[in-house]
């Protein structure tokens, strides 16, 4: 399915080419009009062409419009101001486009990713630590981008790059042996492992002997000591089981869990490669890479004790992914404190000749009702607790504060859908790069730009459709229902034109890795729906108008449901 913009652009390209045959004018850019009084779409290309064609922009626009007849689907094309072309499309054509879009399984989303691959590196917590509120952003933003790419037809390899190697395992093994009771060692719950780590690492700071013992455990692990290796393996297994439980709650799935340790064998080769290419040099016993051109601080790729680090591992990992998947892009979603790391990594990969596009999506920290959350002290809100609280609060919203008796199964399910939806939407509706302050009242508000507002809008349209179907015995959502949607009144047309922008919003959100583009779009769409609904009776209208309006409502419901799905937010049909 072509987008409206591309169809209009094709017509204008023909018009420009006819008016200026030898100028080699690139395909004109057509955009939705910024204001309905300028029509439905606009093209401002005449402005830029003035310099190339040495003519006033208005003359250029006039010549183009005079050169080719208006296609049937264009009702009006007018030149405004210095040379803007304002375009109004015909209602019949708009209605047809909506019908076509609503009938297609992809809802018109272009399959521009067919034959291409994206590796998504997100969530990526460190093993043997509980996931806390700091991990929610990487998980939720990463998963939304993952879903967007899949919707565009990309092959997506979602890889949870677990922090499963490094000096912390020496500290942890020592802590496990000395700080846990036999019963705790037996169950090895992640919370206990975390406590063992915290205690052991505190002890290592003051007790030299303890510190050396930790170091010895690490060396044994690195040398493949069977006992330490088995312990390490166990820590990883229980961590994965624990993380999976939370991912299941959130509806997040990974294709693979290749932790940092997966690349251990490649690390010496990376160093050799860097040295051969003349990219690394010795400095005070360590091996470093300089970034004079990029004006960045040096990166260490081998420590003075001979150990490799985060940078070395990420170089090996990018190479391995490139070899195995030949991806068009690798997208890393982490907090913005890792910006320097990724700048250095991408610069090194470029110097090594890697062609894959590497993208870092940095996100700002999430504070909580005005309080910063620190990652160093143990006062972090666990992700588990956050999700449980979301459920609890959403349940109160659904049942009212003074509800009596036990909630039903259905209420509990709904509370989870709304509570998690509220948390995810708060995160996704902001540009990832900004810091956000999480506020329960705002997140769960039924009015305004919130997850529950969109979920309610969806449930309301579903119930309207159900009432129609019950009375008329026909489902307006069925692909072959054959009712052309209403696009005559200004409210209908505004809603319809906004619906047609859905595919472009999805493509744009994926392209710039900002799910907030789609969230903004869905909120704007729902607002237009709500003004349409307030001004336009549906079920009470005479049959022809009623049927046409319900068809428009049905298409809106589908787009909203799909949009929410792409954000990883459930859209219950009944609330
Ligand atoms: N484990 C890291 C952390 O918790 C994030 C890893 C991100 N991915 C990567 N390839 N470096 O900060």
Coordinates of C-alpha atoms and ligand atoms in Angstrom, one line a residue:
X1 CA 0.0 0.0 0.0
X2 CA 1.3 3.4 -1.0
X3 CA 1.0 6.3 1.5
X4 CA -1.0 9.4 0.6
X5 CA 2.1 11.4 0.7
X6 CA 3.9 9.2 -1.8
X7 CA 1.0 9.2 -4.2
X8 CA 0.8 13.0 -4.1
X9 CA 4.6 13.2 -4.4
X10 CA 4.5 11.0 -7.5
X11 CA 1.9 13.3 -9.1
X12 CA 3.9 16.5 -8.3
X13 CA 7.1 14.9 -9.5
X14 CA 5.5 14.4 -12.9
X15 CA 4.2 18.0 -12.8
X16 CA 7.7 19.4 -12.0
X17 CA 9.4 17.3 -14.6
X18 CA 7.0 18.4 -17.2
X19 CA 7.4 22.1 -16.4
X20 CA 11.2 21.8 -16.1
X21 CA 12.2 18.8 -18.2
X22 CA 16.0 19.0 -17.9
X23 CA 16.3 20.1 -14.3
X24 CA 16.6 16.7 -12.7
X25 CA 14.3 17.7 -9.9
X26 CA 14.2 15.2 -7.0
X27 CA 10.9 13.7 -5.8
X28 CA 9.0 16.5 -4.0
X29 CA 8.3 16.1 -0.3
X30 CA 4.6 16.2 0.6
X31 CA 3.6 16.6 4.2
X32 CA 0.3 16.7 6.0
X33 CA -0.9 20.3 6.3
X34 CA -0.1 22.0 9.5
X35 CA -3.5 23.6 9.7
X36 CA -6.8 22.4 8.1
X37 CA -7.3 25.9 6.6
X38 CA -4.4 25.3 4.3
X39 CA -6.0 22.1 2.9
X40 CA -5.0 18.5 3.7
X41 CA -1.4 18.3 2.5
X42 CA 1.3 20.7 1.5
X43 CA 4.4 20.8 -0.5
X44 CA 7.0 23.5 0.0
X45 CA 9.6 22.4 -2.5
X46 CA 9.3 25.4 -4.8
X47 CA 11.2 27.4 -2.1
X48 CA 14.3 25.2 -2.4
X49 CA 14.1 24.9 -6.1
X50 CA 14.2 28.7 -6.6
X51 CA 18.0 28.6 -6.2
X52 CA 18.5 25.8 -8.6
X53 CA 16.1 27.0 -11.3
X54 CA 16.9 30.7 -10.8
X55 CA 13.2 31.7 -10.7
X56 CA 10.9 33.0 -8.0
X57 CA 9.3 30.1 -6.1
X58 CA 5.8 31.2 -6.9
X59 CA 6.5 31.1 -10.6
X60 CA 7.9 27.6 -10.2
X61 CA 4.8 26.3 -8.3
X62 CA 2.5 27.9 -10.9
X63 CA 4.4 26.4 -13.8
X64 CA 4.2 22.9 -12.2
X65 CA 0.5 23.1 -11.5
X66 CA -0.1 24.4 -15.0
X67 CA 1.9 21.6 -16.6
X68 CA -0.1 18.6 -15.4
X69 CA -3.8 18.2 -14.9
X70 CA -5.1 17.6 -11.4
X71 CA -5.5 13.9 -10.8
X72 CA -9.0 12.8 -9.9
X73 CA -8.2 12.3 -6.2
X74 CA -7.0 15.9 -5.8
X75 CA -10.0 18.2 -5.3
X76 CA -8.0 21.4 -5.2
X77 CA -4.4 22.6 -5.4
X78 CA -3.6 26.2 -4.5
X79 CA -0.5 28.3 -4.3
X80 CA -0.2 30.3 -1.1
X81 CA 2.3 32.9 0.1
X82 CA 5.7 32.9 -1.7
X83 CA 5.0 29.5 -3.3
X84 CA 3.5 26.9 -1.0
X85 CA 1.4 24.3 -2.7
X86 CA -1.7 23.5 -0.6
X87 CA -3.6 20.4 -1.6
X88 CA -7.0 19.1 -0.7
X89 CA -7.9 15.5 -1.5
X90 CA -11.3 14.2 -2.5
X91 CA -13.5 12.7 0.3
X92 CA -14.2 9.6 -1.9
X93 CA -10.5 8.9 -2.3
X94 CA -9.9 9.5 1.4
X95 CA -12.6 7.0 2.3
X96 CA -11.2 4.5 -0.1
X97 CA -7.7 4.8 1.5
X98 CA -9.2 4.3 4.9
X99 CA -11.1 1.2 3.8
X100 CA -8.0 -0.2 2.1
X101 CA -5.9 0.5 5.2
X102 CA -8.4 -1.0 7.6
X103 CA -8.6 -4.2 5.5
X104 CA -4.9 -4.7 5.3
X105 CA -3.4 -6.9 8.1
X106 CA -0.4 -4.4 8.5
X107 CA -2.8 -1.5 8.5
X108 CA -0.8 0.1 5.8
X109 CA 2.5 0.0 7.6
X110 CA 5.1 -0.1 4.8
X111 CA 7.2 -3.3 4.7
X112 CA 10.3 -1.3 4.2
X113 CA 12.4 -3.7 6.3
X114 CA 11.9 -6.8 4.2
X115 CA 15.1 -8.6 3.7
X116 CA 16.9 -6.4 6.3
X117 CA 17.9 -7.2 9.8
X118 CA 18.2 -5.2 13.0
X119 CA 20.0 -6.4 16.2
X120 CA 18.3 -4.9 19.3
X121 CA 20.4 -4.8 22.4
X122 CA 18.2 -3.8 25.3
X123 CA 17.4 -4.4 28.9
X124 CA 20.7 -6.2 29.5
X125 CA 20.8 -6.2 33.3
X126 CA 23.7 -7.5 35.3
X127 CA 23.3 -11.0 36.6
X128 CA 22.9 -11.8 40.3
X129 CA 21.2 -8.4 40.9
X130 CA 17.6 -7.7 41.1
X131 CA 16.1 -5.6 38.4
X132 CA 15.1 -2.2 39.7
X133 CA 13.3 0.8 38.5
X134 CA 16.4 1.9 36.6
X135 CA 16.0 -1.1 34.2
X136 CA 12.4 -0.3 33.2
X137 CA 13.3 2.3 30.7
X138 CA 15.8 0.2 28.7
X139 CA 13.4 -2.7 28.7
X140 CA 10.3 -0.8 27.8
X141 CA 11.9 1.6 25.2
X142 CA 13.9 -1.2 23.7
X143 CA 11.0 -3.5 23.4
X144 CA 8.8 -0.8 21.7
X145 CA 11.6 -0.2 19.1
X146 CA 11.9 -3.9 18.6
X147 CA 8.1 -4.2 17.9
X148 CA 8.2 -1.2 15.6
X149 CA 11.0 -2.8 13.5
X150 CA 9.2 -6.1 13.3
X151 CA 6.0 -4.3 12.2
X152 CA 8.0 -2.8 9.3
X153 CA 9.0 -6.2 8.2
X154 CA 12.6 -6.3 9.5
X155 CA 14.1 -9.4 10.9
X156 CA 14.8 -8.4 14.5
X157 CA 17.3 -10.2 16.6
X158 CA 16.5 -9.2 20.2
X159 CA 19.6 -9.9 22.3
X160 CA 19.7 -9.5 26.0
X161 CA 23.3 -8.6 26.6
X162 CA 23.5 -9.8 30.1
X163 CA 26.3 -8.5 32.3
X164 CA 27.5 -12.0 33.2
X165 CA 31.3 -11.6 33.5
X166 CA 33.8 -9.5 35.3
X167 CA 35.5 -8.8 38.6
X168 CA 32.1 -8.8 40.4
X169 CA 32.0 -12.6 40.2
X170 CA 35.1 -13.0 42.4
X171 CA 33.4 -10.9 45.0
X172 CA 30.1 -12.7 44.6
X173 CA 31.6 -16.2 44.9
X174 CA 33.4 -15.2 48.1
X175 CA 30.2 -13.6 49.4
X176 CA 28.1 -16.6 48.5
X177 CA 30.5 -18.9 50.4
X178 CA 30.8 -16.8 53.5
X179 CA 27.8 -14.5 53.9
X180 CA 24.9 -16.8 53.1
X181 CA 23.3 -19.5 55.3
X182 CA 23.2 -23.1 54.0
X183 CA 19.5 -22.7 53.1
X184 CA 20.2 -19.5 51.2
X185 CA 23.1 -21.1 49.4
X186 CA 20.7 -24.0 48.5
X187 CA 18.0 -21.8 47.0
X188 CA 20.4 -19.1 45.6
X189 CA 17.6 -16.5 45.2
X190 CA 18.7 -13.4 43.3
X191 CA 17.8 -11.2 46.3
X192 CA 20.2 -13.3 48.5
X193 CA 23.0 -13.2 45.8
X194 CA 22.6 -9.5 45.7
X195 CA 23.0 -9.2 49.4
X196 CA 26.0 -11.5 49.4
X197 CA 27.6 -9.3 46.8
X198 CA 26.9 -6.1 48.7
X199 CA 28.3 -7.5 51.9
X200 CA 31.3 -9.0 50.3
X201 CA 32.2 -6.0 48.3
X202 CA 31.8 -3.8 51.5
X203 CA 34.1 -6.1 53.3
X204 CA 36.7 -6.1 50.5
X205 CA 37.0 -2.3 50.8
X206 CA 38.3 -2.5 54.4
X207 CA 39.8 -6.0 54.6
X208 CA 42.8 -6.6 52.5
X209 CA 42.8 -10.3 53.1
X210 CA 39.1 -10.6 52.0
X211 CA 39.9 -8.5 48.9
X212 CA 42.7 -10.9 47.9
X213 CA 40.5 -13.9 48.5
X214 CA 37.9 -12.4 46.1
X215 CA 40.6 -11.8 43.6
X216 CA 41.7 -15.4 43.9
X217 CA 38.2 -16.7 43.3
X218 CA 38.0 -14.6 40.2
X219 CA 41.3 -16.0 38.9
X220 CA 40.1 -19.5 39.5
X221 CA 36.9 -18.8 37.6
X222 CA 38.8 -17.3 34.7
X223 CA 41.1 -20.3 34.6
X224 CA 38.1 -22.6 34.4
X225 CA 38.1 -24.1 37.9
X226 CA 35.1 -26.5 37.7
X227 CA 33.7 -25.6 41.1
X228 CA 33.7 -21.9 40.5
X229 CA 32.5 -22.3 37.0
X230 CA 29.6 -24.4 38.2
X231 CA 28.7 -21.7 40.8
X232 CA 28.9 -19.0 38.2
X233 CA 26.7 -21.0 35.8
X234 CA 24.2 -21.4 38.6
X235 CA 24.2 -17.6 39.4
X236 CA 23.5 -17.0 35.7
X237 CA 20.7 -19.6 35.5
X238 CA 18.8 -18.3 38.6
X239 CA 19.2 -14.7 37.3
X240 CA 17.8 -15.6 33.9
X241 CA 14.9 -17.4 35.5
X242 CA 14.1 -14.4 37.7
X243 CA 14.5 -11.9 34.8
X244 CA 12.3 -14.0 32.6
X245 CA 9.5 -13.9 35.2
X246 CA 9.5 -10.1 35.0
X247 CA 9.8 -10.1 31.2
X248 CA 6.7 -12.4 31.0
X249 CA 4.8 -9.9 33.1
X250 CA 5.8 -7.1 30.8
X251 CA 5.2 -9.1 27.6
X252 CA 8.9 -8.8 26.6
X253 CA 10.6 -11.6 24.7
X254 CA 14.2 -12.0 23.7
X255 CA 15.5 -14.1 20.8
X256 CA 18.8 -14.8 22.6
X257 CA 20.6 -14.1 25.8
X258 CA 24.2 -13.9 24.8
X259 CA 25.8 -12.4 27.8
X260 CA 29.2 -10.7 27.8
X261 CA 30.9 -14.0 28.6
X262 CA 29.8 -15.3 25.2
X263 CA 32.6 -13.2 23.6
X264 CA 35.4 -14.1 26.0
X265 CA 37.2 -16.3 23.4
X266 CA 37.3 -13.5 20.9
X267 CA 38.9 -10.9 23.2
X268 CA 42.6 -11.7 22.5
X269 CA 41.8 -11.6 18.7
X270 CA 40.3 -8.1 19.1
X271 CA 43.4 -6.8 20.8
X272 CA 45.6 -8.3 18.1
X273 CA 43.4 -6.8 15.4
X274 CA 43.6 -3.3 17.0
X275 CA 47.3 -3.6 17.3
X276 CA 47.8 -4.8 13.7
X277 CA 45.7 -1.9 12.5
X278 CA 47.8 0.5 14.5
X279 CA 44.9 1.7 16.5
X280 CA 46.0 0.8 20.0
X281 CA 49.1 1.7 21.9
X282 CA 50.7 0.9 25.3
X283 CA 50.3 3.4 28.1
X284 CA 51.5 2.8 31.6
X285 CA 51.1 -1.0 31.1
X286 CA 47.6 -0.7 29.7
X287 CA 46.6 -0.8 26.1
X288 CA 44.7 2.3 25.0
X289 CA 43.0 3.8 21.9
X290 CA 43.2 7.5 21.3
X291 CA 40.5 9.7 19.7
X292 CA 42.3 12.9 18.8
X293 CA 40.1 13.5 15.8
X294 CA 36.9 12.9 17.7
X295 CA 38.2 14.8 20.7
X296 CA 37.2 12.1 23.1
X297 CA 39.1 10.8 26.2
X298 CA 41.2 7.6 25.6
X299 CA 39.6 4.2 25.9
X300 CA 41.3 1.4 27.7
X301 CA 41.0 -1.9 25.8
X302 CA 43.3 -4.0 28.0
X303 CA 44.0 -3.2 31.6
X304 CA 47.4 -3.1 33.1
X305 CA 46.7 -6.4 34.8
X306 CA 46.1 -7.9 31.4
X307 CA 42.3 -8.1 31.8
X308 CA 39.8 -7.1 29.2
X309 CA 36.9 -4.8 29.9
X310 CA 33.5 -3.5 28.8
X311 CA 34.9 -1.8 25.7
X312 CA 36.9 -4.9 24.5
X313 CA 33.8 -7.0 25.0
X314 CA 31.6 -4.7 23.0
X315 CA 34.0 -4.5 20.1
X316 CA 34.0 -8.3 20.0
X317 CA 30.3 -8.4 20.3
X318 CA 29.7 -5.9 17.4
X319 CA 32.0 -7.9 15.2
X320 CA 30.3 -11.2 16.1
X321 CA 26.9 -9.8 15.4
X322 CA 28.0 -8.4 12.1
X323 CA 29.4 -11.7 11.0
X324 CA 26.5 -13.8 12.1
X325 CA 23.5 -11.6 11.1
X326 CA 24.8 -9.1 8.6
X327 CA 22.5 -6.5 10.2
X328 CA 21.7 -3.1 8.8
X329 CA 21.7 -1.7 12.2
X330 CA 22.6 -2.6 15.8
X331 CA 20.6 -0.5 18.3
X332 CA 21.8 -0.2 21.9
X333 CA 19.4 1.1 24.5
X334 CA 21.1 2.2 27.7
X335 CA 21.0 5.2 30.1
X336 CA 22.7 8.3 29.0
X337 CA 25.7 7.8 31.3
X338 CA 27.0 5.4 28.7
X339 CA 27.2 7.9 25.9
X340 CA 31.0 8.2 26.0
X341 CA 31.4 4.4 25.9
X342 CA 29.3 4.1 22.8
X343 CA 30.9 7.1 21.1
X344 CA 34.3 5.4 21.6
X345 CA 33.0 2.0 20.6
X346 CA 31.4 3.3 17.4
X347 CA 34.6 5.2 16.5
X348 CA 36.7 2.1 17.0
X349 CA 34.3 0.0 14.9
X350 CA 34.4 2.5 12.1
X351 CA 38.2 2.5 12.1
X352 CA 38.1 -1.3 11.9
X353 CA 36.0 -0.9 8.7
X354 CA 32.7 -2.0 10.1
X355 CA 29.9 -0.9 7.8
X356 CA 26.9 -1.7 10.0
X357 CA 25.1 1.3 11.3
X358 CA 25.5 1.5 15.0
X359 CA 22.9 3.4 17.0
X360 CA 22.9 4.3 20.6
X361 CA 19.6 5.3 22.1
X362 CA 20.5 7.0 25.4
X363 CA 17.7 7.6 27.8
X364 CA 17.5 10.0 30.8
X365 CA 17.1 8.8 34.3
X366 CA 13.7 8.2 35.8
X367 CA 13.1 10.0 39.1
X368 CA 10.2 8.9 41.3
X369 CA 7.7 11.5 42.5
X370 CA 10.4 14.1 42.6
X371 CA 13.1 11.9 44.3
X372 CA 16.2 10.8 42.4
X373 CA 16.9 7.1 42.4
X374 CA 20.4 6.2 43.0
X375 CA 22.1 3.2 41.7
X376 CA 24.8 3.0 44.4
X377 CA 22.9 2.9 47.6
X378 CA 20.5 0.0 48.2
X379 CA 17.4 2.2 48.3
X380 CA 16.2 1.3 44.8
X381 CA 12.7 0.5 44.1
X382 CA 12.6 -3.1 42.7
X383 CA 10.9 -3.5 39.4
X384 CA 8.8 -6.2 41.1
X385 CA 7.5 -3.8 43.7
X386 CA 6.8 -1.1 41.1
X387 CA 4.7 -3.5 39.0
X388 CA 2.8 -4.7 42.1
X389 CA 2.0 -1.2 43.1
X390 CA 0.9 -0.4 39.6
X391 CA -1.5 -3.3 39.8
X392 CA -2.8 -2.3 43.2
X393 CA -3.4 1.3 42.2
X394 CA -5.0 0.4 39.0
X395 CA -7.4 -1.9 40.8
X396 CA -8.4 1.0 43.0
X397 CA -9.2 3.0 39.9
X398 CA -11.2 0.3 38.4
X399 CA -13.2 -0.7 41.4
X400 CA -13.4 2.7 43.1
X401 CA -11.7 3.4 46.5
X402 CA -14.3 1.8 48.7
X403 CA -15.0 -1.5 46.8
X404 CA -16.0 -4.4 49.1
X405 CA -15.1 -8.0 48.8
X406 CA -12.4 -9.8 46.8
X407 CA -11.7 -8.6 43.3
X408 CA -12.6 -11.0 40.5
X409 CA -10.2 -12.7 38.2
X410 CA -11.3 -10.3 35.4
X411 CA -10.7 -7.3 37.6
X412 CA -7.3 -8.4 38.5
X413 CA -6.4 -9.0 34.9
X414 CA -7.7 -5.6 33.9
X415 CA -5.8 -4.0 36.8
X416 CA -2.6 -5.5 35.5
X417 CA -3.3 -4.4 31.9
X418 CA -4.0 -0.8 33.0
X419 CA -1.4 -0.5 35.7
X420 CA 1.4 -1.8 33.4
X421 CA 0.0 0.2 30.5
X422 CA 0.2 3.3 32.7
X423 CA 3.9 2.6 33.6
X424 CA 4.9 1.8 30.1
X425 CA 3.1 4.7 28.5
X426 CA 4.6 7.2 31.0
X427 CA 8.0 6.0 29.8
X428 CA 7.2 5.9 26.1
X429 CA 5.3 9.1 25.7
X430 CA 8.5 11.1 26.5
X431 CA 11.4 11.5 24.2
X432 CA 13.8 8.8 25.4
X433 CA 16.6 11.4 25.8
X434 CA 14.7 13.4 28.4
X435 CA 14.7 12.6 32.1
X436 CA 11.3 11.8 33.5
X437 CA 9.7 12.1 36.8
X438 CA 7.2 9.3 37.5
X439 CA 4.0 10.3 39.2
X440 CA 1.3 7.8 40.0
X441 CA -1.6 10.2 39.7
X442 CA -0.4 11.4 36.3
X443 CA 0.4 7.9 35.0
X444 CA -3.0 6.6 36.0
X445 CA -5.1 9.6 35.1
X446 CA -8.1 8.8 32.9
X447 CA -7.9 12.3 31.2
X448 CA -4.9 13.7 29.5
X449 CA -1.9 12.1 27.8
X450 CA -1.8 8.8 29.7
X451 CA -1.9 5.1 28.9
X452 CA -5.3 4.6 30.6
X453 CA -6.8 7.4 28.6
X454 CA -5.9 5.6 25.4
X455 CA -7.0 2.2 26.7
X456 CA -10.4 3.7 27.7
X457 CA -10.7 5.3 24.3
X458 CA -10.2 1.9 22.8
X459 CA -12.6 0.1 25.1
X460 CA -15.2 2.8 24.4
X461 CA -15.0 2.4 20.6
X462 CA -15.1 -1.4 21.0
X463 CA -18.3 -1.2 23.1
X464 CA -19.9 1.2 20.5
X465 CA -19.1 -1.3 17.8
X466 CA -20.5 -4.2 19.9
X467 CA -23.8 -2.3 20.3
X468 CA -23.9 -1.7 16.6
X469 CA -23.2 -5.3 15.8
X470 CA -25.8 -6.5 18.2
X471 CA -28.5 -4.3 16.7
X472 CA -27.5 -4.7 13.0
X473 CA -26.1 -8.2 13.0
X474 CA -23.0 -7.1 11.1
X475 CA -19.5 -6.4 12.3
X476 CA -18.0 -3.2 10.8
X477 CA -14.5 -4.5 11.6
X478 CA -14.8 -7.4 9.1
X479 CA -12.6 -6.9 6.1
X480 CA -15.4 -7.3 3.6
X481 CA -18.1 -5.4 5.4
X482 CA -18.2 -3.0 2.4
X483 CA -19.3 0.1 4.3
X484 CA -17.3 3.2 3.1
X485 CA -16.3 5.3 6.1
X486 CA -17.7 8.8 6.6
X487 CA -15.4 11.6 5.6
X488 CA -17.8 14.5 4.8
X489 CA -17.9 16.7 7.9
X490 CA -14.8 18.6 9.0
X491 CA -14.6 16.4 12.2
X492 CA -14.8 13.2 10.1
X493 CA -12.2 14.4 7.6
X494 CA -9.8 15.6 10.3
X495 CA -10.0 12.2 11.9
X496 CA -9.7 10.3 8.6
X497 CA -6.7 12.2 7.5
X498 CA -5.0 11.7 10.8
X499 CA -5.7 8.0 10.5
X500 CA -3.9 7.9 7.2
X501 CA -0.8 9.2 8.9
X502 CA -0.5 6.0 11.0
X503 CA 2.0 4.2 8.7
X504 CA 4.2 7.3 8.5
X505 CA 4.2 7.7 12.3
X506 CA 5.3 4.0 12.7
X507 CA 8.0 4.4 10.1
X508 CA 9.3 7.6 11.6
X509 CA 9.3 6.3 15.2
X510 CA 11.4 3.3 14.1
X511 CA 13.7 5.3 11.9
X512 CA 14.7 7.7 14.7
X513 CA 14.3 5.1 17.5
X514 CA 11.8 7.2 19.4
X515 CA 8.6 5.4 20.3
X516 CA 7.4 8.8 21.6
X517 CA 6.6 9.7 18.0
X518 CA 4.0 7.0 17.9
X519 CA 2.7 7.8 21.4
X520 CA 2.2 11.4 20.4
X521 CA 0.5 10.3 17.2
X522 CA -1.9 8.0 19.1
X523 CA -2.8 10.7 21.6
X524 CA -3.5 13.3 18.9
X525 CA -5.6 10.7 17.0
X526 CA -7.6 9.9 20.1
X527 CA -8.3 13.5 20.7
X528 CA -9.6 13.9 17.2
X529 CA -11.7 10.9 17.7
X530 CA -13.1 12.3 20.9
X531 CA -14.1 15.6 19.2
X532 CA -15.6 13.7 16.3
X533 CA -17.6 11.6 18.7
X534 CA -18.8 14.6 20.7
X535 CA -20.0 16.4 17.6
X536 CA -21.3 13.4 15.5
X537 CA -24.0 11.0 16.8
X538 CA -23.3 7.5 15.5
X539 CA -26.0 5.0 16.5
X540 CA -28.7 7.6 16.6
X541 CA -28.1 8.9 13.1
X542 CA -30.1 7.8 10.1
X543 CA -28.9 4.4 8.7
X544 CA -26.6 5.6 5.9
X545 CA -24.8 8.1 8.1
X546 CA -24.8 5.7 11.0
X547 CA -23.2 3.0 8.9
X548 CA -20.6 5.3 7.4
X549 CA -19.7 6.6 10.9
X550 CA -19.4 3.2 12.5
X551 CA -17.0 2.2 9.7
X552 CA -14.8 5.2 10.6
X553 CA -15.0 4.2 14.2
X554 CA -14.1 0.7 13.4
X555 CA -11.0 1.8 11.5
X556 CA -10.0 4.1 14.4
X557 CA -10.3 1.2 16.9
X558 CA -8.1 -1.0 14.8
X559 CA -5.4 1.7 14.5
X560 CA -5.4 2.5 18.1
X561 CA -5.2 -1.2 19.1
X562 CA -2.3 -1.8 16.7
X563 CA -0.5 1.4 17.9
X564 CA -0.8 0.3 21.5
X565 CA 0.4 -3.2 20.6
X566 CA 3.5 -1.6 19.0
X567 CA 4.2 0.2 22.2
X568 CA 3.8 -3.1 24.1
X569 CA 0.6 -1.9 25.8
X570 CA -2.4 -4.1 26.0
X571 CA -5.7 -2.8 24.7
X572 CA -8.6 -4.6 26.5
X573 CA -11.9 -4.5 24.7
X574 CA -13.9 -3.9 27.8
X575 CA -13.1 -1.9 30.9
Ligands
LIG1 N1 24.8 -4.5 31.4 C1 25.0 -3.1 31.0 C2 24.5 -2.2 32.2 O1 23.7 -2.7 33.0 C3 24.2 -2.7 29.8 C4 24.7 -3.4 28.5 C5 24.3 -2.7 27.3 N2 24.7 -3.3 26.1 C6 26.0 -3.3 25.6 N3 26.2 -4.0 24.5 N4 26.9 -2.7 26.2 O2 24.8 -1.1 32.3

